[in-house]
Short mmCIF file of C-alpha atoms in Angstrom, two decimals:
data_model
loop_
_atom_site.label_atom_id
_atom_site.label_comp_id
_atom_site.label_asym_id
_atom_site.label_seq_id
_atom_site.Cartn_x
_atom_site.Cartn_y
_atom_site.Cartn_z
CA MET A 1 -14.08 -12.82 -4.92
CA THR A 2 -10.55 -11.52 -4.64
CA HIS A 3 -9.65 -7.88 -4.09
CA TYR A 4 -7.18 -6.33 -6.53
CA LEU A 5 -5.24 -3.10 -6.54
CA LEU A 6 -5.21 -1.40 -9.94
CA SER A 7 -2.42 1.15 -9.57
CA VAL A 8 -2.12 3.99 -12.07
CA HIS A 9 1.49 4.97 -12.77
CA ARG A 10 2.89 8.26 -14.01
CA VAL A 11 6.37 9.43 -14.90
CA ALA A 12 7.39 12.72 -13.29
CA GLY A 13 8.09 15.42 -15.83
CA GLU A 14 6.98 13.27 -18.76
CA VAL A 15 5.15 15.32 -21.32
CA GLY A 16 2.78 13.33 -23.47
CA GLN A 17 1.11 14.23 -26.71
CA PRO A 18 -0.79 17.51 -26.42
CA VAL A 19 -4.51 16.93 -25.86
CA THR A 20 -7.37 19.24 -26.62
CA GLU A 21 -10.06 20.14 -24.12
CA GLU A 22 -12.43 17.91 -26.09
CA GLN A 23 -10.06 14.92 -25.89
CA LEU A 24 -9.68 15.47 -22.15
CA ARG A 25 -13.46 15.71 -21.74
CA GLN A 26 -13.91 12.45 -23.70
CA SER A 27 -11.29 10.70 -21.57
CA TYR A 28 -13.05 11.77 -18.35
CA GLN A 29 -16.37 10.69 -19.84
CA ARG A 30 -15.00 7.21 -20.73
CA LEU A 31 -13.53 6.91 -17.24
CA GLY A 32 -16.89 7.93 -15.73
CA VAL A 33 -18.63 5.17 -17.70
CA ILE A 34 -16.07 2.58 -16.52
CA GLU A 35 -16.41 3.71 -12.90
CA ALA A 36 -20.22 3.56 -13.14
CA GLU A 37 -19.96 0.00 -14.50
CA LEU A 38 -17.52 -0.98 -11.75
CA LYS A 39 -20.06 0.24 -9.20
CA SER A 40 -23.14 -1.25 -10.88
CA THR A 41 -21.52 -4.69 -11.15
CA GLY A 42 -20.33 -4.62 -7.54
CA ALA A 43 -16.65 -4.67 -8.55
CA TRP A 44 -15.81 -1.18 -7.24
CA VAL A 45 -14.53 -0.99 -3.66
CA PHE A 46 -12.62 2.31 -3.52
CA SER A 47 -10.54 4.60 -5.71
CA GLY A 48 -8.47 7.74 -5.43
CA ARG A 49 -6.24 10.15 -7.30
CA LEU A 50 -3.01 11.22 -5.60
CA HIS A 51 -1.11 14.51 -5.54
CA GLU A 52 2.41 14.73 -6.93
CA PRO A 53 5.05 12.65 -5.09
CA ASP A 54 6.73 15.69 -3.52
CA THR A 55 3.64 16.10 -1.30
CA ALA A 56 4.18 12.70 0.37
CA THR A 57 5.55 12.27 3.89
CA VAL A 58 7.44 9.16 4.99
CA VAL A 59 6.86 7.98 8.58
CA ARG A 60 9.18 5.42 10.15
CA GLN A 61 10.26 4.11 13.55
CA SER A 62 13.96 4.13 14.37
CA GLY A 63 15.40 3.27 17.78
CA GLY A 64 12.09 3.92 19.50
CA THR A 65 11.75 7.35 17.88
CA LEU A 66 9.13 8.28 15.33
CA LEU A 67 10.75 10.00 12.36
CA THR A 68 9.11 11.82 9.47
CA SER A 69 10.72 13.04 6.27
CA ASP A 70 9.57 14.59 3.06
CA GLY A 71 8.61 11.90 0.59
CA PRO A 72 8.44 10.04 -1.54
CA PHE A 73 9.94 6.94 0.07
CA VAL A 74 11.55 5.82 -3.19
CA GLU A 75 13.42 8.34 -5.35
CA SER A 76 12.17 7.52 -8.82
CA LYS A 77 10.83 9.19 -11.93
CA GLU A 78 7.87 6.81 -11.84
CA HIS A 79 5.23 7.27 -9.19
CA LEU A 80 1.77 6.19 -8.15
CA GLY A 81 -0.75 8.65 -9.55
CA GLY A 82 -3.91 6.96 -8.35
CA PHE A 83 -5.54 3.62 -7.75
CA TYR A 84 -8.66 1.49 -7.76
CA ILE A 85 -9.44 -1.29 -5.35
CA ILE A 86 -11.81 -3.71 -7.01
CA GLN A 87 -13.12 -7.19 -6.40
CA ALA A 88 -13.08 -9.69 -9.23
CA LYS A 89 -13.67 -13.41 -9.58
CA ASP A 90 -10.15 -13.95 -10.96
CA LEU A 91 -7.08 -12.27 -12.40
CA ASP A 92 -8.49 -12.32 -15.93
CA GLU A 93 -11.48 -10.25 -14.84
CA ALA A 94 -9.21 -7.79 -12.98
CA LEU A 95 -7.00 -7.50 -16.07
CA ALA A 96 -10.04 -6.77 -18.21
CA TRP A 97 -11.00 -3.85 -15.93
CA ALA A 98 -7.40 -2.61 -15.97
CA GLY A 99 -7.39 -2.78 -19.77
CA ARG A 100 -10.44 -0.55 -19.93
CA VAL A 101 -8.93 1.98 -17.52
CA THR A 102 -5.59 2.18 -19.35
CA ALA A 103 -7.40 2.67 -22.66
CA ALA A 104 -9.40 5.54 -21.14
CA ILE A 105 -6.51 7.40 -19.51
CA GLY A 106 -3.42 6.37 -21.48
CA ALA A 107 -1.36 5.45 -18.42
CA PRO A 108 0.04 2.06 -17.38
CA ILE A 109 -1.99 0.08 -14.84
CA GLU A 110 -0.35 -2.43 -12.53
CA VAL A 111 -2.62 -5.17 -11.15
CA TRP A 112 -1.89 -6.71 -7.74
CA PRO A 113 -4.03 -9.24 -5.86
CA PHE A 114 -4.41 -8.59 -2.15
CA ALA A 115 -2.99 -11.32 0.06
CA ASP A 116 -5.66 -13.40 1.84
CA ALA A 117 -8.45 -11.17 0.57
CA GLN A 118 -10.74 -13.84 -0.87
CA GLY A 119 -14.23 -13.49 0.49
CA ALA A 120 -13.35 -10.38 2.46
#
């Protein structure tokens, strides 16, 4: 099995269609079902939701000195809003999980295989 990163992307300041409390509840319920299935099938490894990009801190080494600066590292309207790490037999299976997540939350999902992660 290969590990995949399913990254959830957001656009800062983007205002989508207004949603009702009921629509939001249904979205969370659909996501809960997907996450339960990920866990029950053994595909789920870890997941997390991230704060807004202005809460990030960049750490780097320069000339033997450790430097920190307010993040994010890349100045962009698009940012990582959350992620799943899953294991899947192949890319098609990972894409199927990503398709279910994007349908539940209405945000783009980027799928990346981990390097040398087979059988990890």
